[in-house]
Amino acid sequence: MAKKIVIALGGNALGSNLAEQKIAVAKTAEVIVDLIEQGHELIVTHGNGPQVGMIQRAMDELVLTSKDYKQIPLPTSVAMSQGYIGIDLQNAIKFELLRRNIDKKVSTILAQVEVSPNDPAFKNPTKPIGRFMTKAEADEMEKGGVSVMEDAGRGYRVVVASPMPMRIRELETVRTLLNAGHIVITCGGGGIPVVSDSEGKLVGVNAVIDKDNASSLLASKLGADYLVILTAVEKVAINFGKPNQEWLSDLSVDQAKEYIKQNQFAKGSMLPKVEAAIRFAESGENRNALITLLYKAADGIAGKTGTVIHK
C-alpha cells in the first residue's frame, strides 16, 4: 500500500567531502528510487554536519586572509550547504529514475525553519562549529559577544544554540510540489534557522536545528504516514554495548519514554532520533516512525526490520 514518507538521511548517506558525496548520493538514490517503484510518495531531508562545517571554516579563513570580506553568518553557510547537497541528491535521483525509465520530477527547496528567539537553547549554546582557534582568538571572539568553548583538547571553537523548530516557512511550496507528483528534497541540515521580527521579516540567527526534529515537524505538517530516520544501526537498542544489549523491533511511545527516563539512549546520537520519532508518532493517528539503516529502509517499511515507534 502506497504511503507518504519523509525520509531523513544520515551522514552515511552523504559522505564527508565532495568526492565522497558524489559516490554516496548515487547509492542513496538507488534506495530512494526503490521506494518510488513501490508507489510511495517521498520527501527527502538530510544532515549537513561535515558540509556546513567545511563551508563555515572556509569562510572564516577567507576573513582571516582578506580584509575585503567580513564574517559570513551561519545561516548563509547552511543555505549554501542545502543548495549543493540538494543538487547532488537531485541529480543522482534523476539519473536513477532515468536509468529505470521512470517519469518522475525531482525538486530541491531551500527551506527556512523558524525558531523562537526565546528558546532556552539560546541561553546555553552547545553545538561547536567552524575552525579551531587559539585561546587568544577565542578571548577576542568572546569580547565581541560570541560564545566559544574548548573542544576535546584541540583548541577553541564557536558554539551555537540548537533550538526546536516551530514552523517550516516553505511548507506550502513543498506541499504543492508533492501534490504535483514531485520527489521533494528540503530542510537540509534542519533548515536555515530564522526568527520573525516585529514586522514579520525573517532574520537569520546563529543556530543549528537538529535535522531529525525538523524532519519530524515536516512529516507531521504534511500528514505523512511514516517518518524514516536513517542512521548507522539497523535497530535501536537498550543496554547498548553491554552483555545484556537488546535490539528493539517495536516500541510504543510510552515504552520509548520509559527507556528515555532510564537514560538508555545516548544524548549525542540515538536520543534525539527517538525523541523526534516520538513527537511524530504522537502528532496524529496511524503515524509510525522507523529508525534503521539506509539500505534497510524498504524492508523496514515492509515490517521486516528496523525499530518502529508508534502510539
Short mmCIF file of C-alpha atoms in Angstrom, two decimals:
data_model
loop_
_atom_site.label_atom_id
_atom_site.label_comp_id
_atom_site.label_asym_id
_atom_site.label_seq_id
_atom_site.Cartn_x
_atom_site.Cartn_y
_atom_site.Cartn_z
CA MET A 1 0.00 0.00 0.00
CA ALA A 2 1.43 3.36 -1.05
CA LYS A 3 2.47 5.67 1.80
CA LYS A 4 3.56 9.28 2.20
CA ILE A 5 7.05 9.07 3.66
CA VAL A 6 9.52 11.64 4.97
CA ILE A 7 12.95 10.03 4.82
CA ALA A 8 15.70 11.70 6.87
CA LEU A 9 19.14 10.82 5.54
CA GLY A 10 22.02 10.48 8.00
CA GLY A 11 25.65 11.36 7.37
CA ASN A 12 26.49 7.95 5.90
CA ALA A 13 24.16 8.76 3.01
CA LEU A 14 26.24 11.81 2.02
CA GLY A 15 29.91 11.17 2.75
CA SER A 16 32.20 13.68 4.46
CA ASN A 17 33.56 15.63 1.47
CA LEU A 18 32.53 16.47 -2.08
CA ALA A 19 34.22 13.46 -3.69
CA GLU A 20 32.70 11.04 -1.19
CA GLN A 21 29.33 12.75 -1.57
CA LYS A 22 29.20 12.09 -5.33
CA ILE A 23 29.67 8.38 -4.66
CA ALA A 24 27.35 8.24 -1.64
CA VAL A 25 24.38 10.01 -3.22
CA ALA A 26 24.43 7.61 -6.19
CA LYS A 27 23.95 4.69 -3.80
CA THR A 28 21.41 6.65 -1.77
CA ALA A 29 19.42 7.39 -4.94
CA GLU A 30 19.03 3.66 -5.56
CA VAL A 31 17.35 3.23 -2.16
CA ILE A 32 15.06 6.22 -2.76
CA VAL A 33 14.01 5.04 -6.22
CA ASP A 34 13.37 1.53 -4.86
CA LEU A 35 10.70 3.15 -2.66
CA ILE A 36 9.33 5.16 -5.59
CA GLU A 37 8.97 1.94 -7.59
CA GLN A 38 6.80 0.61 -4.76
CA GLY A 39 4.45 3.57 -5.28
CA HIS A 40 5.35 5.64 -2.22
CA GLU A 41 5.36 9.46 -2.12
CA LEU A 42 8.73 10.72 -0.86
CA ILE A 43 10.02 13.84 0.82
CA VAL A 44 13.76 13.69 1.48
CA THR A 45 15.60 15.57 4.23
CA HIS A 46 19.28 15.31 5.10
CA GLY A 47 22.01 16.32 7.51
CA ASN A 48 24.84 18.73 6.70
CA GLY A 49 27.31 18.42 9.59
CA PRO A 50 30.59 17.95 7.71
CA GLN A 51 29.45 20.12 4.80
CA VAL A 52 28.35 23.21 6.73
CA GLY A 53 31.47 22.93 8.89
CA MET A 54 33.62 22.90 5.76
CA ILE A 55 31.85 25.96 4.36
CA GLN A 56 31.99 27.89 7.62
CA ARG A 57 35.67 27.09 8.06
CA ALA A 58 36.45 28.21 4.52
CA MET A 59 34.58 31.46 5.10
CA ASP A 60 36.41 32.01 8.40
CA GLU A 61 39.76 31.52 6.66
CA LEU A 62 38.73 33.99 3.95
CA VAL A 63 38.07 36.65 6.56
CA LEU A 64 41.50 36.00 8.09
CA THR A 65 43.35 36.31 4.79
CA SER A 66 41.45 39.21 3.19
CA LYS A 67 40.32 42.48 4.75
CA ASP A 68 37.76 42.89 1.96
CA TYR A 69 35.47 40.26 3.49
CA LYS A 70 33.50 40.19 6.71
CA GLN A 71 32.34 37.20 8.74
CA ILE A 72 29.74 35.08 6.92
CA PRO A 73 26.67 34.36 9.11
CA LEU A 74 25.97 30.71 9.85
CA PRO A 75 22.51 30.79 8.19
CA THR A 76 24.24 31.73 4.93
CA SER A 77 26.53 28.71 5.23
CA VAL A 78 23.52 26.48 5.95
CA ALA A 79 21.84 27.81 2.81
CA MET A 80 24.98 27.07 0.78
CA SER A 81 25.11 23.52 2.13
CA GLN A 82 21.42 22.95 1.38
CA GLY A 83 22.00 24.06 -2.19
CA TYR A 84 24.97 21.94 -3.13
CA ILE A 85 23.89 18.82 -1.23
CA GLY A 86 20.40 19.18 -2.66
CA ILE A 87 21.54 19.47 -6.26
CA ASP A 88 23.82 16.43 -5.92
CA LEU A 89 20.95 14.39 -4.46
CA GLN A 90 18.52 15.72 -7.04
CA ASN A 91 20.76 14.83 -9.97
CA ALA A 92 21.57 11.39 -8.59
CA ILE A 93 17.88 10.60 -8.10
CA LYS A 94 17.01 11.92 -11.57
CA PHE A 95 19.67 9.72 -13.14
CA GLU A 96 18.46 6.64 -11.27
CA LEU A 97 14.87 7.37 -12.36
CA LEU A 98 16.06 7.76 -15.96
CA ARG A 99 18.01 4.51 -15.74
CA ARG A 100 14.82 2.70 -14.72
CA ASN A 101 12.60 4.53 -17.25
CA ILE A 102 10.51 6.18 -14.52
CA ASP A 103 8.96 9.55 -15.41
CA LYS A 104 9.12 11.45 -12.11
CA LYS A 105 10.11 15.01 -11.25
CA VAL A 106 12.61 15.89 -8.51
CA SER A 107 12.83 19.31 -6.85
CA THR A 108 15.07 20.83 -4.19
CA ILE A 109 13.58 23.53 -1.95
CA LEU A 110 15.83 25.59 0.30
CA ALA A 111 13.82 25.75 3.50
CA GLN A 112 13.84 28.39 6.21
CA VAL A 113 12.80 26.99 9.58
CA GLU A 114 11.51 29.42 12.16
CA VAL A 115 12.55 29.12 15.79
CA SER A 116 11.60 31.12 18.86
CA PRO A 117 14.02 33.87 19.90
CA ASN A 118 13.07 32.92 23.47
CA ASP A 119 14.04 29.27 23.09
CA PRO A 120 16.06 28.27 26.20
CA ALA A 121 18.73 26.80 23.90
CA PHE A 122 19.93 30.33 23.10
CA LYS A 123 20.98 30.73 26.72
CA ASN A 124 23.02 27.53 26.60
CA PRO A 125 24.69 27.13 23.18
CA THR A 126 26.24 23.67 22.82
CA LYS A 127 26.94 22.99 19.12
CA PRO A 128 30.59 23.66 18.08
CA ILE A 129 31.07 24.92 14.52
CA GLY A 130 33.81 26.25 12.26
CA ARG A 131 37.57 26.27 12.64
CA PHE A 132 39.67 25.70 15.74
CA MET A 133 41.07 28.84 17.37
CA THR A 134 43.82 29.68 19.83
CA LYS A 135 42.96 30.87 23.32
CA ALA A 136 43.82 34.43 22.31
CA GLU A 137 41.50 34.28 19.29
CA ALA A 138 38.73 32.77 21.41
CA ASP A 139 39.09 35.53 24.03
CA GLU A 140 38.80 38.14 21.27
CA MET A 141 35.63 36.47 19.95
CA GLU A 142 34.10 36.41 23.42
CA LYS A 143 34.77 40.13 23.81
CA GLY A 144 32.57 40.58 20.73
CA GLY A 145 29.75 38.63 22.36
CA VAL A 146 30.37 35.32 20.57
CA SER A 147 30.15 32.11 22.63
CA VAL A 148 33.17 29.79 22.41
CA MET A 149 34.22 26.55 24.06
CA GLU A 150 37.29 24.35 24.32
CA ASP A 151 36.76 21.28 22.13
CA ALA A 152 38.38 18.00 23.19
CA GLY A 153 41.83 19.47 23.70
CA ARG A 154 42.10 20.52 20.03
CA GLY A 155 41.53 24.21 20.51
CA TYR A 156 38.57 26.57 20.84
CA ARG A 157 35.53 26.78 18.60
CA VAL A 158 32.45 28.95 18.27
CA VAL A 159 29.36 27.32 19.79
CA VAL A 160 25.79 28.00 18.75
CA ALA A 161 22.34 27.08 20.05
CA SER A 162 20.21 24.18 18.82
CA PRO A 163 16.63 25.47 19.24
CA MET A 164 13.48 23.49 18.47
CA PRO A 165 11.89 24.12 15.06
CA MET A 166 8.50 25.83 15.20
CA ARG A 167 7.48 26.48 11.61
CA ILE A 168 8.72 25.50 8.15
CA ARG A 169 8.24 28.62 6.09
CA GLU A 170 8.33 26.84 2.72
CA LEU A 171 5.84 24.17 3.81
CA GLU A 172 3.14 25.09 1.28
CA THR A 173 5.66 25.11 -1.56
CA VAL A 174 6.73 21.61 -0.56
CA ARG A 175 3.10 20.51 -0.32
CA THR A 176 2.29 21.91 -3.77
CA LEU A 177 5.20 20.09 -5.40
CA LEU A 178 4.37 16.88 -3.57
CA ASN A 179 0.77 17.07 -4.76
CA ALA A 180 2.07 17.61 -8.30
CA GLY A 181 3.93 14.30 -8.07
CA HIS A 182 7.45 15.53 -7.32
CA ILE A 183 10.03 13.92 -5.08
CA VAL A 184 10.95 16.87 -2.85
CA ILE A 185 14.32 17.42 -1.17
CA THR A 186 14.09 20.00 1.60
CA CYS A 187 15.01 21.04 5.18
CA GLY A 188 18.65 20.15 4.60
CA GLY A 189 20.68 20.39 7.79
CA GLY A 190 17.48 21.08 9.74
CA GLY A 191 16.75 24.13 7.61
CA ILE A 192 18.06 27.70 7.58
CA PRO A 193 17.41 28.97 11.14
CA VAL A 194 15.35 32.17 11.23
CA VAL A 195 13.23 34.23 13.58
CA SER A 196 10.42 36.60 12.64
CA ASP A 197 10.92 40.22 13.66
CA SER A 198 8.21 42.69 14.76
CA GLU A 199 7.39 43.48 11.12
CA GLY A 200 7.20 39.83 10.09
CA LYS A 201 10.56 39.91 8.32
CA LEU A 202 12.60 36.70 8.54
CA VAL A 203 16.04 37.19 10.08
CA GLY A 204 18.74 34.51 10.19
CA VAL A 205 20.11 33.50 13.60
CA ASN A 206 23.31 31.76 14.62
CA ALA A 207 21.92 28.33 15.38
CA VAL A 208 21.87 24.72 14.21
CA ILE A 209 18.49 22.99 14.02
CA ASP A 210 18.54 19.23 14.54
CA LYS A 211 17.55 17.69 11.20
CA ASP A 212 15.55 14.88 12.82
CA ASN A 213 13.48 17.43 14.77
CA ALA A 214 12.88 19.43 11.58
CA SER A 215 12.01 16.21 9.72
CA SER A 216 9.54 15.23 12.44
CA LEU A 217 7.83 18.63 12.20
CA LEU A 218 7.76 18.44 8.39
CA ALA A 219 6.29 14.94 8.43
CA SER A 220 3.57 15.87 10.92
CA LYS A 221 2.56 19.02 9.00
CA LEU A 222 2.42 17.13 5.68
CA GLY A 223 0.31 14.36 7.21
CA ALA A 224 2.90 11.70 6.40
CA ASP A 225 2.28 8.05 7.21
CA TYR A 226 5.93 7.35 8.01
CA LEU A 227 8.94 9.25 9.27
CA VAL A 228 12.02 7.21 8.41
CA ILE A 229 15.16 8.23 10.30
CA LEU A 230 18.21 6.58 8.76
CA THR A 231 21.24 6.06 10.94
CA ALA A 232 24.30 3.82 11.44
CA VAL A 233 22.49 0.89 13.08
CA GLU A 234 19.73 -1.42 11.90
CA LYS A 235 17.69 -1.14 15.10
CA VAL A 236 17.52 0.83 18.33
CA ALA A 237 18.97 -0.99 21.33
CA ILE A 238 18.73 -0.82 25.09
CA ASN A 239 21.80 -1.56 27.25
CA PHE A 240 23.83 -0.69 24.16
CA GLY A 241 27.35 -2.11 24.17
CA LYS A 242 26.72 -4.20 27.31
CA PRO A 243 26.48 -8.00 27.64
CA ASN A 244 22.70 -7.70 28.04
CA GLN A 245 22.25 -5.50 24.97
CA GLU A 246 18.81 -5.96 23.38
CA TRP A 247 17.75 -4.87 19.88
CA LEU A 248 14.21 -3.49 19.69
CA SER A 249 11.84 -4.07 16.77
CA ASP A 250 8.70 -2.43 18.14
CA LEU A 251 8.35 0.42 20.62
CA SER A 252 5.23 2.15 21.84
CA VAL A 253 5.55 5.84 22.67
CA ASP A 254 5.09 5.00 26.36
CA GLN A 255 7.84 2.36 26.25
CA ALA A 256 10.19 4.76 24.47
CA LYS A 257 9.56 7.45 27.08
CA GLU A 258 10.27 4.98 29.86
CA TYR A 259 13.60 4.00 28.27
CA ILE A 260 14.47 7.70 27.97
CA LYS A 261 13.87 8.07 31.72
CA GLN A 262 16.28 5.17 32.22
CA ASN A 263 18.95 7.01 30.14
CA GLN A 264 19.04 4.13 27.66
CA PHE A 265 19.80 6.35 24.65
CA ALA A 266 22.98 8.40 24.19
CA LYS A 267 22.41 12.16 24.16
CA GLY A 268 24.64 12.85 21.17
CA SER A 269 23.36 10.08 18.92
CA MET A 270 20.23 7.96 19.46
CA LEU A 271 18.33 10.10 22.00
CA PRO A 272 17.38 12.97 19.63
CA LYS A 273 16.29 10.44 16.99
CA VAL A 274 13.99 8.62 19.42
CA GLU A 275 12.60 11.92 20.72
CA ALA A 276 11.89 13.11 17.17
CA ALA A 277 10.24 9.77 16.40
CA ILE A 278 8.02 10.09 19.50
CA ARG A 279 6.88 13.60 18.52
CA PHE A 280 5.86 12.39 15.07
CA ALA A 281 4.08 9.28 16.35
CA GLU A 282 2.12 11.45 18.79
CA SER A 283 1.15 14.02 16.13
CA GLY A 284 -1.72 12.02 14.63
CA GLU A 285 -3.40 8.67 14.20
CA ASN A 286 -1.66 5.81 12.39
CA ARG A 287 1.68 7.63 12.22
CA ASN A 288 4.73 5.43 12.55
CA ALA A 289 8.39 6.36 12.85
CA LEU A 290 11.07 3.95 11.68
CA ILE A 291 14.73 4.04 12.71
CA THR A 292 17.06 1.84 10.65
CA LEU A 293 19.95 1.64 8.18
CA LEU A 294 19.81 3.35 4.79
CA TYR A 295 19.86 0.07 2.88
CA LYS A 296 17.16 -1.44 5.10
CA ALA A 297 14.62 1.35 4.55
CA ALA A 298 12.34 -0.62 2.21
CA ASP A 299 12.48 -3.71 4.42
CA GLY A 300 11.73 -1.56 7.45
CA ILE A 301 8.64 -0.02 5.86
CA ALA A 302 7.56 -3.56 4.93
CA GLY A 303 7.86 -4.52 8.61
CA LYS A 304 10.86 -6.81 8.17
CA THR A 305 13.46 -4.91 10.20
CA GLY A 306 14.29 -1.66 11.97
CA THR A 307 12.66 -0.19 15.06
CA VAL A 308 9.11 1.12 14.66
CA ILE A 309 7.88 3.70 17.18
CA HIS A 310 4.11 4.18 17.36
CA LYS A 311 1.28 5.23 19.68
#
